[in-house]
Amino acid sequence: MRARIEQIPADEEATWGAVFALLSHIHRTDWNFHWTGYRRGEPDAYSFIEIEAPGDEDVDAMRAELVAAVNHVSAAVKRDPLARMVPIDVGRVEVLVD
């Protein structure tokens, strides 16, 4: 299975970075993570996160875990005292069967 978080705008990097950190900590041995930046230094810079997980049967469970991680981080965003993190949209997440 594979999940992709597509075209993350530069202003959402900190928030998606928190999601990335949370998931990569939970899944240190069973999921592989790739985070790639494009157009670095340009006003329209963006990135992609790709997650590879073993198996191809439980797309709904993987999506639910990603949604839970986004919701957890979103709760932290509301408490960010410096307002550096911005809300993110779980709609950027796409889970695919390889």
mmCIF file with all atom_site columns, C-alpha atoms in Angstrom:
data_model
loop_
_atom_site.group_PDB
_atom_site.id
_atom_site.type_symbol
_atom_site.label_atom_id
_atom_site.label_alt_id
_atom_site.label_comp_id
_atom_site.label_asym_id
_atom_site.label_entity_id
_atom_site.label_seq_id
_atom_site.pdbx_PDB_ins_code
_atom_site.Cartn_x
_atom_site.Cartn_y
_atom_site.Cartn_z
_atom_site.occupancy
_atom_site.B_iso_or_equiv
_atom_site.pdbx_formal_charge
_atom_site.auth_seq_id
_atom_site.auth_comp_id
_atom_site.auth_asym_id
_atom_site.auth_atom_id
_atom_site.pdbx_PDB_model_num
ATOM 1  C CA . MET A 1 1  ? 0.000  0.000  0.000  1.00 0.00 ? 1  MET A CA 1
ATOM 2  C CA . ARG A 1 2  ? 1.067  3.529  -0.564 1.00 0.00 ? 2  ARG A CA 1
ATOM 3  C CA . ALA A 1 3  ? -0.148 6.892  0.668  1.00 0.00 ? 3  ALA A CA 1
ATOM 4  C CA . ARG A 1 4  ? 0.688  10.218 -0.913 1.00 0.00 ? 4  ARG A CA 1
ATOM 5  C CA . ILE A 1 5  ? 0.258  13.694 0.460  1.00 0.00 ? 5  ILE A CA 1
ATOM 6  C CA . GLU A 1 6  ? 0.440  15.830 -2.626 1.00 0.00 ? 6  GLU A CA 1
ATOM 7  C CA . GLN A 1 7  ? 1.637  19.346 -3.314 1.00 0.00 ? 7  GLN A CA 1
ATOM 8  C CA . ILE A 1 8  ? 2.142  20.548 0.225  1.00 0.00 ? 8  ILE A CA 1
ATOM 9  C CA . PRO A 1 9  ? 2.524  24.338 0.049  1.00 0.00 ? 9  PRO A CA 1
ATOM 10 C CA . ALA A 1 10 ? 5.472  25.896 1.865  1.00 0.00 ? 10 ALA A CA 1
ATOM 11 C CA . ASP A 1 11 ? 3.243  27.500 4.511  1.00 0.00 ? 11 ASP A CA 1
ATOM 12 C CA . GLU A 1 12 ? 1.943  24.034 5.517  1.00 0.00 ? 12 GLU A CA 1
ATOM 13 C CA . GLU A 1 13 ? 5.400  22.440 5.842  1.00 0.00 ? 13 GLU A CA 1
ATOM 14 C CA . ALA A 1 14 ? 5.617  22.776 9.639  1.00 0.00 ? 14 ALA A CA 1
ATOM 15 C CA . THR A 1 15 ? 2.220  21.192 10.191 1.00 0.00 ? 15 THR A CA 1
ATOM 16 C CA . TRP A 1 16 ? 2.767  18.333 7.742  1.00 0.00 ? 16 TRP A CA 1
ATOM 17 C CA . GLY A 1 17 ? 6.226  17.932 9.276  1.00 0.00 ? 17 GLY A CA 1
ATOM 18 C CA . ALA A 1 18 ? 4.561  17.257 12.619 1.00 0.00 ? 18 ALA A CA 1
ATOM 19 C CA . VAL A 1 19 ? 2.330  14.621 10.972 1.00 0.00 ? 19 VAL A CA 1
ATOM 20 C CA . PHE A 1 20 ? 5.408  13.117 9.306  1.00 0.00 ? 20 PHE A CA 1
ATOM 21 C CA . ALA A 1 21 ? 7.273  13.020 12.643 1.00 0.00 ? 21 ALA A CA 1
ATOM 22 C CA . LEU A 1 22 ? 4.353  11.420 14.464 1.00 0.00 ? 22 LEU A CA 1
ATOM 23 C CA . LEU A 1 23 ? 3.765  8.696  11.879 1.00 0.00 ? 23 LEU A CA 1
ATOM 24 C CA . SER A 1 24 ? 7.450  7.952  11.300 1.00 0.00 ? 24 SER A CA 1
ATOM 25 C CA . HIS A 1 25 ? 7.907  7.526  15.054 1.00 0.00 ? 25 HIS A CA 1
ATOM 26 C CA . ILE A 1 26 ? 4.935  5.170  15.363 1.00 0.00 ? 26 ILE A CA 1
ATOM 27 C CA . HIS A 1 27 ? 5.935  3.173  12.267 1.00 0.00 ? 27 HIS A CA 1
ATOM 28 C CA . ARG A 1 28 ? 9.727  3.165  12.603 1.00 0.00 ? 28 ARG A CA 1
ATOM 29 C CA . THR A 1 29 ? 10.128 -0.382 11.302 1.00 0.00 ? 29 THR A CA 1
ATOM 30 C CA . ASP A 1 30 ? 7.119  -1.186 9.142  1.00 0.00 ? 30 ASP A CA 1
ATOM 31 C CA . TRP A 1 31 ? 6.486  1.911  6.990  1.00 0.00 ? 31 TRP A CA 1
ATOM 32 C CA . ASN A 1 32 ? 8.935  3.704  4.676  1.00 0.00 ? 32 ASN A CA 1
ATOM 33 C CA . PHE A 1 33 ? 8.714  7.487  4.348  1.00 0.00 ? 33 PHE A CA 1
ATOM 34 C CA . HIS A 1 34 ? 9.963  9.764  1.560  1.00 0.00 ? 34 HIS A CA 1
ATOM 35 C CA . TRP A 1 35 ? 9.606  13.555 1.690  1.00 0.00 ? 35 TRP A CA 1
ATOM 36 C CA . THR A 1 36 ? 10.712 15.443 -1.391 1.00 0.00 ? 36 THR A CA 1
ATOM 37 C CA . GLY A 1 37 ? 10.810 19.198 -1.970 1.00 0.00 ? 37 GLY A CA 1
ATOM 38 C CA . TYR A 1 38 ? 10.348 20.916 -5.311 1.00 0.00 ? 38 TYR A CA 1
ATOM 39 C CA . ARG A 1 39 ? 11.164 24.446 -6.426 1.00 0.00 ? 39 ARG A CA 1
ATOM 40 C CA . ARG A 1 40 ? 13.113 25.151 -3.255 1.00 0.00 ? 40 ARG A CA 1
ATOM 41 C CA . GLY A 1 41 ? 13.726 28.850 -2.735 1.00 0.00 ? 41 GLY A CA 1
ATOM 42 C CA . GLU A 1 42 ? 10.984 29.810 -5.192 1.00 0.00 ? 42 GLU A CA 1
ATOM 43 C CA . PRO A 1 43 ? 7.720  31.503 -4.145 1.00 0.00 ? 43 PRO A CA 1
ATOM 44 C CA . ASP A 1 44 ? 5.734  28.471 -5.322 1.00 0.00 ? 44 ASP A CA 1
ATOM 45 C CA . ALA A 1 45 ? 7.838  25.847 -3.490 1.00 0.00 ? 45 ALA A CA 1
ATOM 46 C CA . TYR A 1 46 ? 6.017  22.670 -2.474 1.00 0.00 ? 46 TYR A CA 1
ATOM 47 C CA . SER A 1 47 ? 6.694  19.099 -1.380 1.00 0.00 ? 47 SER A CA 1
ATOM 48 C CA . PHE A 1 48 ? 5.294  15.569 -1.491 1.00 0.00 ? 48 PHE A CA 1
ATOM 49 C CA . ILE A 1 49 ? 5.268  12.928 1.216  1.00 0.00 ? 49 ILE A CA 1
ATOM 50 C CA . GLU A 1 50 ? 5.045  9.319  0.121  1.00 0.00 ? 50 GLU A CA 1
ATOM 51 C CA . ILE A 1 51 ? 4.492  6.488  2.581  1.00 0.00 ? 51 ILE A CA 1
ATOM 52 C CA . GLU A 1 52 ? 4.962  2.830  1.684  1.00 0.00 ? 52 GLU A CA 1
ATOM 53 C CA . ALA A 1 53 ? 3.362  0.207  3.927  1.00 0.00 ? 53 ALA A CA 1
ATOM 54 C CA . PRO A 1 54 ? 3.376  -3.581 3.617  1.00 0.00 ? 54 PRO A CA 1
ATOM 55 C CA . GLY A 1 55 ? 0.245  -5.334 2.414  1.00 0.00 ? 55 GLY A CA 1
ATOM 56 C CA . ASP A 1 56 ? -2.506 -4.161 0.146  1.00 0.00 ? 56 ASP A CA 1
ATOM 57 C CA . GLU A 1 57 ? -5.653 -5.120 1.947  1.00 0.00 ? 57 GLU A CA 1
ATOM 58 C CA . ASP A 1 58 ? -6.584 -2.476 4.490  1.00 0.00 ? 58 ASP A CA 1
ATOM 59 C CA . VAL A 1 59 ? -6.714 0.864  2.705  1.00 0.00 ? 59 VAL A CA 1
ATOM 60 C CA . ASP A 1 60 ? -9.435 2.098  5.084  1.00 0.00 ? 60 ASP A CA 1
ATOM 61 C CA . ALA A 1 61 ? -7.291 1.370  8.151  1.00 0.00 ? 61 ALA A CA 1
ATOM 62 C CA . MET A 1 62 ? -4.301 3.233  6.715  1.00 0.00 ? 62 MET A CA 1
ATOM 63 C CA . ARG A 1 63 ? -6.484 6.193  5.765  1.00 0.00 ? 63 ARG A CA 1
ATOM 64 C CA . ALA A 1 64 ? -8.028 6.193  9.258  1.00 0.00 ? 64 ALA A CA 1
ATOM 65 C CA . GLU A 1 65 ? -4.568 6.255  10.835 1.00 0.00 ? 65 GLU A CA 1
ATOM 66 C CA . LEU A 1 66 ? -3.500 9.166  8.644  1.00 0.00 ? 66 LEU A CA 1
ATOM 67 C CA . VAL A 1 67 ? -6.700 11.066 9.459  1.00 0.00 ? 67 VAL A CA 1
ATOM 68 C CA . ALA A 1 68 ? -6.153 10.428 13.184 1.00 0.00 ? 68 ALA A CA 1
ATOM 69 C CA . ALA A 1 69 ? -2.586 11.767 12.922 1.00 0.00 ? 69 ALA A CA 1
ATOM 70 C CA . VAL A 1 70 ? -3.783 14.900 11.093 1.00 0.00 ? 70 VAL A CA 1
ATOM 71 C CA . ASN A 1 71 ? -6.497 15.419 13.710 1.00 0.00 ? 71 ASN A CA 1
ATOM 72 C CA . HIS A 1 72 ? -3.976 15.014 16.540 1.00 0.00 ? 72 HIS A CA 1
ATOM 73 C CA . VAL A 1 73 ? -1.605 17.548 14.986 1.00 0.00 ? 73 VAL A CA 1
ATOM 74 C CA . SER A 1 74 ? -4.502 19.898 14.200 1.00 0.00 ? 74 SER A CA 1
ATOM 75 C CA . ALA A 1 75 ? -5.276 20.025 17.908 1.00 0.00 ? 75 ALA A CA 1
ATOM 76 C CA . ALA A 1 76 ? -1.679 21.176 18.494 1.00 0.00 ? 76 ALA A CA 1
ATOM 77 C CA . VAL A 1 77 ? -1.992 23.789 15.736 1.00 0.00 ? 77 VAL A CA 1
ATOM 78 C CA . LYS A 1 78 ? -4.787 25.456 17.689 1.00 0.00 ? 78 LYS A CA 1
ATOM 79 C CA . ARG A 1 79 ? -2.469 25.725 20.704 1.00 0.00 ? 79 ARG A CA 1
ATOM 80 C CA . ASP A 1 80 ? 0.638  26.975 18.844 1.00 0.00 ? 80 ASP A CA 1
ATOM 81 C CA . PRO A 1 81 ? 1.572  30.111 20.839 1.00 0.00 ? 81 PRO A CA 1
ATOM 82 C CA . LEU A 1 82 ? 3.589  31.641 17.990 1.00 0.00 ? 82 LEU A CA 1
ATOM 83 C CA . ALA A 1 83 ? 1.009  30.797 15.313 1.00 0.00 ? 83 ALA A CA 1
ATOM 84 C CA . ARG A 1 84 ? 3.693  29.332 13.025 1.00 0.00 ? 84 ARG A CA 1
ATOM 85 C CA . MET A 1 85 ? 1.700  26.210 12.217 1.00 0.00 ? 85 MET A CA 1
ATOM 86 C CA . VAL A 1 86 ? -1.328 26.427 9.949  1.00 0.00 ? 86 VAL A CA 1
ATOM 87 C CA . PRO A 1 87 ? -4.352 24.140 9.650  1.00 0.00 ? 87 PRO A CA 1
ATOM 88 C CA . ILE A 1 88 ? -4.005 21.423 7.022  1.00 0.00 ? 88 ILE A CA 1
ATOM 89 C CA . ASP A 1 89 ? -6.495 19.555 4.877  1.00 0.00 ? 89 ASP A CA 1
ATOM 90 C CA . VAL A 1 90 ? -6.601 15.778 5.098  1.00 0.00 ? 90 VAL A CA 1
ATOM 91 C CA . GLY A 1 91 ? -8.003 15.919 1.557  1.00 0.00 ? 91 GLY A CA 1
ATOM 92 C CA . ARG A 1 92 ? -4.414 16.031 0.299  1.00 0.00 ? 92 ARG A CA 1
ATOM 93 C CA . VAL A 1 93 ? -4.003 12.408 1.434  1.00 0.00 ? 93 VAL A CA 1
ATOM 94 C CA . GLU A 1 94 ? -4.472 9.688  -1.169 1.00 0.00 ? 94 GLU A CA 1
ATOM 95 C CA . VAL A 1 95 ? -4.156 6.012  -0.228 1.00 0.00 ? 95 VAL A CA 1
ATOM 96 C CA . LEU A 1 96 ? -3.437 3.586  -3.077 1.00 0.00 ? 96 LEU A CA 1
ATOM 97 C CA . VAL A 1 97 ? -3.067 -0.136 -3.494 1.00 0.00 ? 97 VAL A CA 1
ATOM 98 C CA . ASP A 1 98 ? 0.152  -1.073 -5.289 1.00 0.00 ? 98 ASP A CA 1
#
